[in-house]
Amino acid sequence: MNKSLRKAVIAGNWKMNKTPAEAAALINEMKPLVADADCDVVLCVPYVDIPAALEAAKGSNIKIGAENVHFKASGAYTGEISAEMLTALGVEYVVIGHSERRQYFGETDQTVNLRSLAALNAGLKAIICVGETLEQRELGYTETLLKYQTKMALTNVTAEQLKNVIIAYEPVWAIGTGVTATDDQANEGNCYVRQAIAEAYGADVAETVTVQYGGSMNAKNAEGLLSKEHVDGGLIGGASLKAADFSVIVKAASK
Ligand code: 13P
C-alpha cells in the first residue's frame, strides 16, 4: 500500500450468502470491530440484503455495495437490476466482472465495460475484477491478459470517472481455493494492472488508482499481501463472512 498516493479499501464480497436478517446480524457484529479503521470498509451483498445492510450500517463507517449491475437504464431485462435502482436505495459501490460471473453467467470483457460505464454514469463506485486462470498463467499470458482485461473494462471511462474506479486483481485459481497468490505474485499482478492504467491515462493518474488483491485473502495472510507497494486493499470472499476474520484484515490495512 502507498497511502500517501491512494486510498486503501477493504471490501467484502458476500457472494450468494446470508439472508437479510443474517446480513443485519453480521454487520452489527462487525461495526464495533472496524469502527477505528484507517481504510475504507465496504460490504458488497446480495441484492435482497441491501436494505437490511444499509439500515444496519447506518451511522457507521461501513459502506454498502452490490455484486452486479445491469448496463441498461430500464426495460425488458427480466431479473436484472439497474444502476439507478441501486443509487435510489443508497448503495455506493458495485462489484463488476467477478470471475464467477464471467465463468457461470456469460460475462464478457464487453459487458464488463458496459456495466462499468452504467455504474459510473450513475455515480456508483465500481470495483472491477480482472484475473487469469491457472491455464493462462501457466501458458505465460498473465501480463497480457490482465492488461487487456483492464483496458477493455475501462474503454470510454473518462479520467474524471476513473476516480470512482477500483480494480481488483483476482487470480481465478486463488478464489475460494485456499491457494493464495504469494505476496510477490499479488504485487506483480496489481503492478500489471497499474501499468495498463498508466498506458491508457498516464503514469501520474495510475499512481492514484486503488488496486485491490482478491483470492483467499484471510486473517493470516492479509498483512503480508497488504505490505506490498501495489496492493492497496483486498476484495474478500469467505473471510468477509466472519466478523472476527474480516476485522483482522481491516486492521492490517489500517497500519
Ligand atoms: P475468497 O476470498 O473466498 O477466495 O473469494 C475471493 C473473491 O472472489 C472475492 O471477490
Short mmCIF file of C-alpha atoms and ligand atoms in Angstrom, two decimals:
data_model
loop_
_atom_site.label_atom_id
_atom_site.label_comp_id
_atom_site.label_asym_id
_atom_site.label_seq_id
_atom_site.Cartn_x
_atom_site.Cartn_y
_atom_site.Cartn_z
CA MET A 1 0.00 0.00 0.00
CA ASN A 2 1.07 3.54 -0.55
CA LYS A 3 -1.46 5.51 1.44
CA SER A 4 0.12 8.83 0.56
CA LEU A 5 -0.86 8.26 -3.08
CA ARG A 6 -4.08 6.25 -2.91
CA LYS A 7 -6.90 5.05 -0.70
CA ALA A 8 -6.73 1.66 0.98
CA VAL A 9 -10.03 -0.16 0.56
CA ILE A 10 -11.06 -3.44 2.15
CA ALA A 11 -14.25 -4.79 0.58
CA GLY A 12 -16.18 -7.93 1.40
CA ASN A 13 -17.91 -9.82 -1.38
CA TRP A 14 -20.53 -11.97 0.27
CA LYS A 15 -21.47 -13.74 -2.99
CA MET A 16 -24.68 -15.81 -2.57
CA ASN A 17 -24.65 -15.92 1.21
CA LYS A 18 -26.78 -14.51 4.06
CA THR A 19 -30.48 -13.73 4.35
CA PRO A 20 -31.46 -10.13 5.21
CA ALA A 21 -31.72 -10.99 8.92
CA GLU A 22 -28.35 -12.72 8.85
CA ALA A 23 -26.85 -9.76 6.99
CA ALA A 24 -28.04 -7.33 9.66
CA ALA A 25 -26.69 -9.56 12.44
CA LEU A 26 -23.26 -9.89 10.79
CA ILE A 27 -22.96 -6.15 10.18
CA ASN A 28 -23.96 -5.39 13.76
CA GLU A 29 -21.22 -7.76 14.89
CA MET A 30 -18.67 -6.12 12.57
CA LYS A 31 -19.45 -2.48 13.34
CA PRO A 32 -17.54 -2.12 16.62
CA LEU A 33 -14.67 -4.24 15.31
CA VAL A 34 -13.95 -1.98 12.32
CA ALA A 35 -15.02 1.36 13.80
CA ASP A 36 -11.48 2.72 14.08
CA ALA A 37 -10.36 1.61 10.61
CA ASP A 38 -7.84 3.76 8.77
CA CYS A 39 -9.07 2.47 5.41
CA ASP A 40 -12.39 2.39 3.57
CA VAL A 41 -14.58 -0.54 4.59
CA VAL A 42 -17.15 -1.85 2.10
CA LEU A 43 -19.51 -4.82 2.14
CA CYS A 44 -20.93 -5.96 -1.20
CA VAL A 45 -24.00 -8.03 -0.51
CA PRO A 46 -26.79 -9.85 -2.39
CA TYR A 47 -29.45 -7.51 -3.81
CA VAL A 48 -32.17 -8.62 -1.39
CA ASP A 49 -29.90 -7.93 1.59
CA ILE A 50 -29.21 -4.33 0.59
CA PRO A 51 -32.00 -2.56 2.55
CA ALA A 52 -31.22 -4.52 5.74
CA ALA A 53 -27.49 -3.98 5.26
CA LEU A 54 -27.91 -0.23 4.74
CA GLU A 55 -30.09 0.02 7.83
CA ALA A 56 -27.64 -1.98 9.95
CA ALA A 57 -24.65 0.02 8.69
CA LYS A 58 -26.30 3.41 9.24
CA GLY A 59 -24.10 5.77 11.27
CA SER A 60 -21.07 3.50 10.95
CA ASN A 61 -18.01 3.60 8.67
CA ILE A 62 -19.23 0.55 6.70
CA LYS A 63 -20.32 1.32 3.14
CA ILE A 64 -22.65 -0.99 1.24
CA GLY A 65 -22.23 -2.26 -2.29
CA ALA A 66 -23.99 -4.59 -4.72
CA GLU A 67 -22.41 -7.55 -6.51
CA ASN A 68 -23.53 -6.74 -10.05
CA VAL A 69 -25.47 -4.16 -12.06
CA HIS A 70 -27.11 -4.20 -15.47
CA PHE A 71 -25.91 -1.88 -18.22
CA LYS A 72 -29.30 -0.66 -19.42
CA ALA A 73 -31.26 2.01 -17.57
CA SER A 74 -34.55 0.11 -17.70
CA GLY A 75 -36.57 -2.19 -19.91
CA ALA A 76 -37.31 -5.82 -20.68
CA TYR A 77 -34.36 -7.44 -18.87
CA THR A 78 -36.03 -9.95 -16.58
CA GLY A 79 -34.16 -10.50 -13.34
CA GLU A 80 -31.77 -7.59 -13.77
CA ILE A 81 -31.14 -4.51 -11.59
CA SER A 82 -30.21 -1.05 -12.90
CA ALA A 83 -27.65 1.37 -11.52
CA GLU A 84 -30.40 3.88 -10.72
CA MET A 85 -32.24 1.26 -8.65
CA LEU A 86 -29.08 0.84 -6.59
CA THR A 87 -28.36 4.54 -6.10
CA ALA A 88 -32.02 5.10 -5.17
CA LEU A 89 -31.52 2.73 -2.25
CA GLY A 90 -28.32 4.47 -1.15
CA VAL A 91 -25.83 1.92 -2.49
CA GLU A 92 -22.36 3.41 -3.10
CA TYR A 93 -20.30 0.56 -4.62
CA VAL A 94 -20.80 -2.28 -7.04
CA VAL A 95 -18.63 -5.26 -7.98
CA ILE A 96 -18.40 -5.74 -11.74
CA GLY A 97 -16.98 -8.59 -13.79
CA HIS A 98 -16.25 -11.04 -10.99
CA SER A 99 -14.76 -14.23 -12.40
CA GLU A 100 -17.75 -16.20 -11.15
CA ARG A 101 -19.97 -14.05 -13.34
CA ARG A 102 -17.57 -14.45 -16.26
CA GLN A 103 -17.46 -18.22 -15.69
CA TYR A 104 -21.12 -19.03 -14.94
CA PHE A 105 -23.17 -16.17 -16.36
CA GLY A 106 -21.62 -15.33 -19.71
CA GLU A 107 -19.98 -12.08 -18.63
CA THR A 108 -17.51 -10.83 -21.23
CA ASP A 109 -14.98 -8.01 -21.33
CA GLN A 110 -17.52 -6.05 -23.35
CA THR A 111 -20.38 -6.46 -20.86
CA VAL A 112 -17.96 -5.68 -18.03
CA ASN A 113 -17.18 -2.42 -19.82
CA LEU A 114 -20.87 -1.61 -20.39
CA ARG A 115 -21.77 -2.36 -16.78
CA SER A 116 -18.85 -0.23 -15.58
CA LEU A 117 -19.98 2.71 -17.71
CA ALA A 118 -23.56 2.39 -16.45
CA ALA A 119 -22.39 2.26 -12.85
CA LEU A 120 -20.03 5.23 -13.20
CA ASN A 121 -22.55 7.33 -15.11
CA ALA A 122 -24.99 6.77 -12.23
CA GLY A 123 -22.40 7.89 -9.68
CA LEU A 124 -21.59 4.46 -8.26
CA LYS A 125 -18.07 3.42 -7.38
CA ALA A 126 -17.12 0.40 -9.49
CA ILE A 127 -14.95 -2.44 -8.19
CA ILE A 128 -13.94 -4.05 -11.48
CA CYS A 129 -12.48 -7.56 -11.30
CA VAL A 130 -9.76 -8.94 -13.56
CA GLY A 131 -7.72 -12.11 -13.29
CA GLU A 132 -6.15 -15.01 -15.10
CA THR A 133 -6.98 -18.71 -14.91
CA LEU A 134 -4.31 -21.22 -13.93
CA GLU A 135 -4.05 -22.34 -17.54
CA GLN A 136 -3.50 -18.77 -18.75
CA ARG A 137 -0.83 -18.27 -16.08
CA GLU A 138 0.96 -21.48 -16.98
CA LEU A 139 0.95 -20.51 -20.66
CA GLY A 140 2.60 -17.20 -19.75
CA TYR A 141 -0.33 -14.91 -20.59
CA THR A 142 -0.87 -13.29 -17.19
CA GLU A 143 0.56 -9.86 -18.04
CA THR A 144 -1.09 -9.71 -21.48
CA LEU A 145 -4.45 -10.82 -20.13
CA LEU A 146 -4.50 -8.51 -17.10
CA LYS A 147 -3.59 -5.51 -19.24
CA TYR A 148 -6.18 -6.44 -21.87
CA GLN A 149 -8.98 -7.00 -19.34
CA THR A 150 -8.14 -3.75 -17.55
CA LYS A 151 -8.09 -1.67 -20.73
CA MET A 152 -11.25 -3.30 -22.10
CA ALA A 153 -13.12 -2.68 -18.85
CA LEU A 154 -12.10 1.00 -18.91
CA THR A 155 -12.96 1.72 -22.55
CA ASN A 156 -14.64 5.16 -22.73
CA VAL A 157 -14.21 5.70 -18.98
CA THR A 158 -13.01 9.29 -18.52
CA ALA A 159 -10.09 10.29 -16.30
CA GLU A 160 -12.64 12.01 -14.06
CA GLN A 161 -14.73 8.84 -13.80
CA LEU A 162 -11.60 6.82 -13.08
CA LYS A 163 -11.59 8.45 -9.63
CA ASN A 164 -14.56 6.20 -8.83
CA VAL A 165 -12.89 3.03 -10.12
CA ILE A 166 -11.18 0.35 -8.08
CA ILE A 167 -9.62 -2.57 -9.93
CA ALA A 168 -9.48 -5.89 -8.09
CA TYR A 169 -6.86 -8.34 -9.30
CA GLU A 170 -8.31 -11.74 -8.53
CA PRO A 171 -6.40 -14.69 -9.95
CA VAL A 172 -9.12 -17.24 -10.71
CA TRP A 173 -7.00 -20.07 -9.33
CA ALA A 174 -6.85 -18.36 -5.93
CA ILE A 175 -10.57 -17.74 -5.49
CA GLY A 176 -12.25 -19.94 -2.92
CA THR A 177 -9.43 -22.46 -3.19
CA GLY A 178 -7.40 -21.59 -0.12
CA VAL A 179 -4.44 -21.18 -2.50
CA THR A 180 -3.42 -17.55 -2.14
CA ALA A 181 -1.11 -15.81 -4.54
CA THR A 182 2.23 -15.17 -2.88
CA ASP A 183 2.81 -11.60 -1.77
CA ASP A 184 5.06 -11.10 -4.81
CA GLN A 185 2.59 -12.67 -7.27
CA ALA A 186 -0.15 -10.39 -5.96
CA ASN A 187 2.12 -7.36 -6.20
CA GLU A 188 3.15 -8.30 -9.74
CA GLY A 189 -0.46 -8.78 -10.90
CA ASN A 190 -1.50 -5.49 -9.35
CA CYS A 191 1.51 -3.81 -10.97
CA TYR A 192 0.44 -5.08 -14.42
CA VAL A 193 -2.99 -3.55 -13.79
CA ARG A 194 -1.40 -0.24 -12.82
CA GLN A 195 0.82 -0.32 -15.90
CA ALA A 196 -2.27 -0.82 -18.10
CA ILE A 197 -3.91 2.19 -16.45
CA ALA A 198 -0.70 4.17 -16.98
CA GLU A 199 -0.67 3.25 -20.68
CA ALA A 200 -4.25 4.49 -21.01
CA TYR A 201 -4.30 7.51 -18.67
CA GLY A 202 -0.69 8.35 -17.86
CA ALA A 203 1.59 7.32 -15.01
CA ASP A 204 0.54 10.07 -12.61
CA VAL A 205 -3.12 9.11 -12.83
CA ALA A 206 -2.30 5.40 -12.50
CA GLU A 207 -0.47 6.06 -9.23
CA THR A 208 -3.72 7.34 -7.69
CA VAL A 209 -5.94 4.35 -8.54
CA THR A 210 -6.70 1.81 -5.81
CA VAL A 211 -5.85 -1.72 -6.97
CA GLN A 212 -7.02 -4.50 -4.66
CA TYR A 213 -5.92 -8.10 -4.45
CA GLY A 214 -8.55 -10.84 -4.02
CA GLY A 215 -8.34 -14.61 -3.75
CA SER A 216 -8.22 -16.46 -0.44
CA MET A 217 -7.09 -13.34 1.42
CA ASN A 218 -7.59 -14.07 5.10
CA ALA A 219 -6.72 -13.01 8.63
CA LYS A 220 -3.36 -14.78 8.44
CA ASN A 221 -2.02 -13.67 5.05
CA ALA A 222 -3.52 -10.15 4.77
CA GLU A 223 -0.66 -8.30 6.43
CA GLY A 224 1.96 -9.73 4.06
CA LEU A 225 -0.13 -9.08 0.96
CA LEU A 226 -1.02 -5.55 2.04
CA SER A 227 2.62 -4.74 2.80
CA LYS A 228 3.32 -4.79 -0.94
CA GLU A 229 3.59 -1.49 -2.80
CA HIS A 230 0.85 -2.14 -5.37
CA VAL A 231 -1.63 -3.96 -3.11
CA ASP A 232 -3.95 -1.18 -1.99
CA GLY A 233 -6.56 -3.33 -0.30
CA GLY A 234 -8.47 -6.52 -0.67
CA LEU A 235 -11.64 -7.98 -2.10
CA ILE A 236 -12.50 -10.66 0.39
CA GLY A 237 -14.86 -13.58 -0.13
CA GLY A 238 -15.02 -16.29 2.54
CA ALA A 239 -13.26 -14.30 5.26
CA SER A 240 -15.76 -11.44 4.89
CA LEU A 241 -18.48 -13.74 6.23
CA LYS A 242 -16.78 -13.89 9.64
CA ALA A 243 -16.69 -10.66 11.65
CA ALA A 244 -13.50 -11.50 13.55
CA ASP A 245 -11.52 -12.53 10.45
CA PHE A 246 -12.73 -9.58 8.39
CA SER A 247 -11.81 -7.13 11.14
CA VAL A 248 -8.27 -8.53 11.34
CA ILE A 249 -7.90 -7.80 7.60
CA VAL A 250 -9.27 -4.28 8.12
CA LYS A 251 -6.75 -3.76 10.93
CA ALA A 252 -3.91 -4.97 8.67
CA ALA A 253 -4.94 -2.35 6.10
CA SER A 254 -5.14 0.32 8.77
CA LYS A 255 -1.46 0.17 9.69
P1 13P B 1 -12.28 -15.88 -1.45
O1 13P B 1 -11.73 -14.83 -0.52
O2 13P B 1 -13.35 -16.72 -0.82
O3 13P B 1 -11.20 -16.68 -2.10
O4 13P B 1 -13.02 -15.08 -2.61
C1 13P B 1 -12.36 -14.04 -3.23
C2 13P B 1 -13.31 -13.36 -4.10
O5 13P B 1 -13.76 -13.90 -5.09
C3 13P B 1 -13.72 -12.00 -3.73
O6 13P B 1 -14.43 -11.41 -4.77
#
